[in-house]
mmCIF file of C-alpha atoms in Angstrom:
data_model
loop_
_atom_site.group_PDB
_atom_site.id
_atom_site.type_symbol
_atom_site.label_atom_id
_atom_site.label_comp_id
_atom_site.label_asym_id
_atom_site.label_seq_id
_atom_site.Cartn_x
_atom_site.Cartn_y
_atom_site.Cartn_z
ATOM 1 C CA ALA A 1 113.417 91.109 77.064
ATOM 2 C CA GLN A 2 111.355 90.162 74.056
ATOM 3 C CA SER A 3 112.375 89.236 70.474
ATOM 4 C CA VAL A 4 110.511 88.760 67.238
ATOM 5 C CA THR A 5 110.982 86.514 64.354
ATOM 6 C CA GLN A 6 109.535 87.078 60.925
ATOM 7 C CA LEU A 7 109.643 83.793 59.322
ATOM 8 C CA ASP A 8 109.521 84.910 55.740
ATOM 9 C CA SER A 9 111.975 87.693 54.353
ATOM 10 C CA GLN A 10 110.079 87.999 51.158
ATOM 11 C CA VAL A 11 106.452 86.889 49.968
ATOM 12 C CA PRO A 12 105.616 87.238 46.358
ATOM 13 C CA VAL A 13 101.802 87.112 45.755
ATOM 14 C CA PHE A 14 99.403 87.571 42.800
ATOM 15 C CA GLU A 15 96.766 90.265 42.976
ATOM 16 C CA GLU A 16 93.472 89.068 44.539
ATOM 17 C CA ALA A 17 95.289 86.057 46.164
ATOM 18 C CA PRO A 18 95.277 85.772 49.962
ATOM 19 C CA VAL A 19 98.524 86.429 51.793
ATOM 20 C CA GLU A 20 99.834 85.306 55.347
ATOM 21 C CA LEU A 21 102.796 86.753 57.121
ATOM 22 C CA ARG A 22 104.086 84.890 59.945
ATOM 23 C CA CYS A 23 105.417 86.453 63.192
ATOM 24 C CA ASN A 24 106.640 84.548 66.365
ATOM 25 C CA TYR A 25 107.745 86.238 69.448
ATOM 26 C CA SER A 26 109.555 85.233 72.728
ATOM 27 C CA SER A 27 108.744 86.915 75.966
ATOM 28 C CA SER A 28 108.566 85.590 79.769
ATOM 29 C CA VAL A 29 105.778 88.175 80.270
ATOM 30 C CA SER A 30 102.475 89.482 78.851
ATOM 31 C CA VAL A 31 102.997 91.634 75.822
ATOM 32 C CA TYR A 32 101.288 93.783 73.425
ATOM 33 C CA LEU A 33 101.691 93.027 69.650
ATOM 34 C CA PHE A 34 101.752 95.225 66.511
ATOM 35 C CA TRP A 35 101.914 95.110 62.754
ATOM 36 C CA TYR A 36 103.345 97.991 60.773
ATOM 37 C CA VAL A 37 103.593 98.778 57.143
ATOM 38 C CA GLN A 38 106.241 100.756 55.452
ATOM 39 C CA TYR A 39 105.672 101.699 51.771
ATOM 40 C CA PRO A 40 108.504 102.865 49.815
ATOM 41 C CA ASN A 41 110.219 106.161 50.871
ATOM 42 C CA GLN A 42 107.935 106.415 53.905
ATOM 43 C CA GLY A 43 107.859 105.691 57.612
ATOM 44 C CA LEU A 44 106.094 103.013 59.414
ATOM 45 C CA GLN A 45 102.327 103.030 59.688
ATOM 46 C CA LEU A 46 100.261 101.051 62.157
ATOM 47 C CA LEU A 47 98.180 98.199 60.571
ATOM 48 C CA LEU A 48 96.703 96.927 63.803
ATOM 49 C CA LYS A 49 97.543 96.056 67.392
ATOM 50 C CA TYR A 50 96.550 93.506 69.930
ATOM 51 C CA LEU A 51 96.462 94.868 73.577
ATOM 52 C CA SER A 52 93.995 92.557 75.076
ATOM 53 C CA GLY A 53 90.485 91.021 74.583
ATOM 54 C CA SER A 54 89.585 89.132 71.401
ATOM 55 C CA THR A 55 92.502 87.334 69.945
ATOM 56 C CA LEU A 56 91.313 88.278 66.311
ATOM 57 C CA VAL A 57 92.173 91.812 65.607
ATOM 58 C CA LYS A 58 91.059 93.723 62.548
ATOM 59 C CA GLY A 59 93.122 96.507 61.087
ATOM 60 C CA ILE A 60 93.138 99.120 58.255
ATOM 61 C CA ASN A 61 93.244 98.149 54.547
ATOM 62 C CA GLY A 62 91.507 94.775 55.192
ATOM 63 C CA PHE A 63 94.140 93.163 57.262
ATOM 64 C CA GLU A 64 93.699 91.023 60.352
ATOM 65 C CA ALA A 65 95.758 89.161 62.702
ATOM 66 C CA GLU A 66 95.293 86.545 65.267
ATOM 67 C CA PHE A 67 97.062 86.309 68.643
ATOM 68 C CA ASN A 68 97.880 82.712 69.710
ATOM 69 C CA LYS A 69 99.407 82.796 73.207
ATOM 70 C CA SER A 70 100.120 79.073 73.173
ATOM 71 C CA GLN A 71 102.067 79.364 70.036
ATOM 72 C CA THR A 72 103.502 82.712 70.633
ATOM 73 C CA SER A 73 102.536 83.811 67.337
ATOM 74 C CA PHE A 74 100.741 86.842 65.795
ATOM 75 C CA HIS A 75 100.205 86.101 62.023
ATOM 76 C CA LEU A 76 99.029 88.778 59.556
ATOM 77 C CA ARG A 77 96.472 87.843 56.913
ATOM 78 C CA LYS A 78 94.492 89.467 54.157
ATOM 79 C CA PRO A 79 92.147 87.383 51.967
ATOM 80 C CA SER A 80 92.647 89.406 48.665
ATOM 81 C CA VAL A 81 95.665 91.694 48.124
ATOM 82 C CA HIS A 82 96.027 94.740 45.814
ATOM 83 C CA ILE A 83 98.905 96.032 43.875
ATOM 84 C CA SER A 84 99.016 98.851 46.308
ATOM 85 C CA ASP A 85 99.782 96.297 49.294
ATOM 86 C CA THR A 86 103.425 96.035 47.983
ATOM 87 C CA ALA A 87 105.325 97.017 50.978
ATOM 88 C CA GLU A 88 107.383 95.904 53.820
ATOM 89 C CA TYR A 89 105.648 94.683 56.830
ATOM 90 C CA PHE A 90 106.949 94.562 60.425
ATOM 91 C CA CYS A 91 105.830 92.697 63.382
ATOM 92 C CA ALA A 92 106.690 94.291 66.879
ATOM 93 C CA VAL A 93 106.224 93.296 70.546
ATOM 94 C CA THR A 94 106.465 95.376 73.699
ATOM 95 C CA ASN A 95 105.565 94.956 77.402
ATOM 96 C CA ASP A 96 106.371 98.542 78.138
ATOM 97 C CA TYR A 97 107.213 101.477 75.998
ATOM 98 C CA LYS A 98 110.072 99.854 74.091
ATOM 99 C CA LEU A 99 109.206 98.081 70.714
ATOM 100 C CA SER A 100 111.303 95.185 69.525
ATOM 101 C CA PHE A 101 110.805 94.660 65.796
ATOM 102 C CA GLY A 102 111.316 91.773 63.433
ATOM 103 C CA ALA A 103 113.476 92.032 60.397
ATOM 104 C CA GLY A 104 110.634 92.599 58.209
ATOM 105 C CA THR A 105 108.703 90.793 55.353
ATOM 106 C CA THR A 106 108.708 92.406 52.042
ATOM 107 C CA VAL A 107 105.628 91.564 50.013
ATOM 108 C CA THR A 108 105.482 92.148 46.408
ATOM 109 C CA VAL A 109 101.963 91.938 44.788
ATOM 110 C CA ARG A 110 102.128 91.068 40.895
ATOM 111 C CA ALA A 111 99.250 91.480 38.433
ATOM 112 C CA GLU B 1 101.385 120.003 59.599
ATOM 113 C CA THR B 2 100.093 116.918 61.105
ATOM 114 C CA GLY B 3 101.752 113.705 62.679
ATOM 115 C CA VAL B 4 105.393 113.516 62.889
ATOM 116 C CA THR B 5 107.723 115.406 60.524
ATOM 117 C CA GLN B 6 111.344 114.858 59.881
ATOM 118 C CA THR B 7 113.961 117.016 57.952
ATOM 119 C CA PRO B 8 115.883 116.698 55.913
ATOM 120 C CA ARG B 9 114.458 113.720 54.102
ATOM 121 C CA HIS B 10 117.810 112.939 52.489
ATOM 122 C CA LEU B 11 121.429 113.980 53.726
ATOM 123 C CA VAL B 12 124.808 113.145 52.186
ATOM 124 C CA MET B 13 127.784 114.064 54.364
ATOM 125 C CA GLY B 14 131.401 113.251 54.662
ATOM 126 C CA MET B 15 133.018 111.617 57.517
ATOM 127 C CA THR B 16 134.356 115.003 58.866
ATOM 128 C CA ASN B 17 131.130 116.989 58.446
ATOM 129 C CA LYS B 18 128.705 117.848 61.308
ATOM 130 C CA LYS B 19 124.875 117.766 60.561
ATOM 131 C CA SER B 20 121.845 117.540 62.611
ATOM 132 C CA LEU B 21 118.713 115.700 61.894
ATOM 133 C CA LYS B 22 115.197 117.240 63.220
ATOM 134 C CA CYS B 23 111.978 115.752 64.152
ATOM 135 C CA GLU B 24 108.855 117.439 65.143
ATOM 136 C CA GLN B 25 105.617 115.817 66.299
ATOM 137 C CA HIS B 26 102.361 117.774 66.136
ATOM 138 C CA LEU B 27 100.338 114.969 68.359
ATOM 139 C CA GLY B 28 100.791 116.275 71.767
ATOM 140 C CA HIS B 29 102.789 113.217 72.808
ATOM 141 C CA ASN B 30 105.272 112.974 75.622
ATOM 142 C CA ALA B 31 107.704 110.392 74.433
ATOM 143 C CA MET B 32 109.853 110.614 71.448
ATOM 144 C CA TYR B 33 112.262 108.047 69.841
ATOM 145 C CA TRP B 34 115.218 107.720 67.586
ATOM 146 C CA TYR B 35 115.558 104.494 65.444
ATOM 147 C CA LYS B 36 118.188 103.404 62.944
ATOM 148 C CA GLN B 37 116.902 101.253 60.027
ATOM 149 C CA SER B 38 119.458 99.387 58.037
ATOM 150 C CA ALA B 39 118.699 96.996 55.064
ATOM 151 C CA LYS B 40 117.310 93.624 56.189
ATOM 152 C CA LYS B 41 117.820 94.346 59.854
ATOM 153 C CA PRO B 42 115.268 94.907 62.620
ATOM 154 C CA LEU B 43 114.892 98.575 63.605
ATOM 155 C CA GLU B 44 117.261 99.446 66.222
ATOM 156 C CA LEU B 45 116.288 101.711 69.021
ATOM 157 C CA MET B 46 118.861 104.505 69.687
ATOM 158 C CA PHE B 47 117.292 106.873 72.174
ATOM 159 C CA VAL B 48 114.058 107.362 74.185
ATOM 160 C CA TYR B 49 112.994 110.639 75.570
ATOM 161 C CA ASN B 50 110.007 110.901 78.074
ATOM 162 C CA PHE B 51 108.817 114.272 79.083
ATOM 163 C CA LYS B 52 112.090 115.753 77.657
ATOM 164 C CA GLU B 53 114.318 113.537 79.742
ATOM 165 C CA GLN B 54 116.467 110.817 78.044
ATOM 166 C CA THR B 55 115.509 107.555 79.455
ATOM 167 C CA GLU B 56 117.270 105.259 77.070
ATOM 168 C CA ASN B 57 120.574 105.257 75.310
ATOM 169 C CA ASN B 58 120.779 101.899 73.404
ATOM 170 C CA SER B 59 124.664 101.859 73.421
ATOM 171 C CA VAL B 60 124.803 104.253 70.780
ATOM 172 C CA PRO B 61 128.295 105.622 69.808
ATOM 173 C CA SER B 62 129.103 109.166 71.024
ATOM 174 C CA ARG B 63 129.256 110.421 67.569
ATOM 175 C CA PHE B 64 125.558 110.388 67.670
ATOM 176 C CA SER B 65 124.199 113.167 70.271
ATOM 177 C CA PRO B 66 120.485 113.607 70.860
ATOM 178 C CA GLU B 67 118.754 116.715 71.999
ATOM 179 C CA CYS B 68 115.249 117.280 73.319
ATOM 180 C CA PRO B 69 114.597 120.951 73.981
ATOM 181 C CA ASN B 70 110.831 120.253 74.557
ATOM 182 C CA SER B 71 108.258 117.593 74.055
ATOM 183 C CA SER B 72 107.491 118.510 70.549
ATOM 184 C CA HIS B 73 111.132 118.606 69.057
ATOM 185 C CA LEU B 74 113.957 116.131 68.984
ATOM 186 C CA PHE B 75 117.257 116.413 67.291
ATOM 187 C CA LEU B 76 120.060 113.956 66.450
ATOM 188 C CA HIS B 77 123.469 115.843 66.116
ATOM 189 C CA LEU B 78 125.887 113.875 63.827
ATOM 190 C CA HIS B 79 129.629 114.263 63.783
ATOM 191 C CA THR B 80 132.644 112.295 62.471
ATOM 192 C CA LEU B 81 130.303 109.573 61.222
ATOM 193 C CA GLN B 82 131.431 106.330 59.554
ATOM 194 C CA PRO B 83 130.189 104.847 56.270
ATOM 195 C CA GLU B 84 128.552 102.092 58.277
ATOM 196 C CA ASP B 85 126.348 104.705 59.854
ATOM 197 C CA SER B 86 124.508 105.021 56.487
ATOM 198 C CA ALA B 87 120.920 104.221 56.946
ATOM 199 C CA LEU B 88 117.347 105.466 57.314
ATOM 200 C CA TYR B 89 116.899 107.327 60.672
ATOM 201 C CA LEU B 90 113.269 107.082 61.867
ATOM 202 C CA CYS B 91 111.822 109.424 64.633
ATOM 203 C CA ALA B 92 108.698 108.325 66.543
ATOM 204 C CA SER B 93 106.402 109.587 69.203
ATOM 205 C CA SER B 94 103.885 108.123 71.701
ATOM 206 C CA GLN B 95 101.266 109.527 73.858
ATOM 207 C CA ASP B 96 102.573 108.415 77.230
ATOM 208 C CA PRO B 97 105.136 105.820 77.831
ATOM 209 C CA SER B 98 103.399 104.606 80.993
ATOM 210 C CA GLY B 99 100.070 104.403 79.281
ATOM 211 C CA THR B 100 98.119 101.483 77.860
ATOM 212 C CA GLN B 101 98.106 102.325 74.175
ATOM 213 C CA HIS B 102 101.875 101.808 73.375
ATOM 214 C CA GLU B 103 101.250 102.768 69.782
ATOM 215 C CA GLN B 104 104.118 104.852 68.362
ATOM 216 C CA PHE B 105 103.692 107.134 65.303
ATOM 217 C CA PHE B 106 106.602 107.388 62.953
ATOM 218 C CA GLY B 107 107.916 110.149 60.687
ATOM 219 C CA PRO B 108 108.968 109.570 57.228
ATOM 220 C CA GLY B 109 112.615 109.056 57.986
ATOM 221 C CA THR B 110 115.976 110.849 56.952
ATOM 222 C CA ARG B 111 117.908 108.733 54.354
ATOM 223 C CA LEU B 112 121.658 109.213 55.488
ATOM 224 C CA THR B 113 124.605 108.609 53.312
ATOM 225 C CA VAL B 114 128.099 108.978 54.727
ATOM 226 C CA LEU B 115 130.918 109.043 52.184
#
């Protein structure tokens, strides 16, 4: 079984500042990793995923994440955030078809 | 319609009512999922259907009853719910549970309030 820990429940950030959301996972087998975003009153939308290959993964809306196997981490970054990035972000892991999600990080972008 | 749709978007029901949530995917996927999302808790997987067959029941109380008549439609029948069942119920689908992509596509959810 896998589990996911998102280390920050809330991250306030100013517009145009960088942001990093931390995600650590535990698993005894190789995994696939995902970041999802949930805007208010909407479902989850995939930002990016790591399946194999390059450990630096680029996603939509200028987000990227780096898979670090030795540290079992998959942190999400964006160099310059916009007001529209205000949302909840979920890290997820799987080694089959069942996703295990973290509790989420709420990002609030202020002008 | 594209993607994954869910109806209704909002539902208020009493503890003695019977209601159903509907999910439809227009992506040609073969697997469908029900999740429960409560505030400040990780998403909880409730049920998984692969090719219309239920393959996962994550210790969900029997007051929640899923139905998958075909690969495109998934229902969640509700009866005699409790106030703690109030949550956002999300439906998702994926192409092939045994495949390599693993990405799940989510609907907008049904916000359920049990009085």
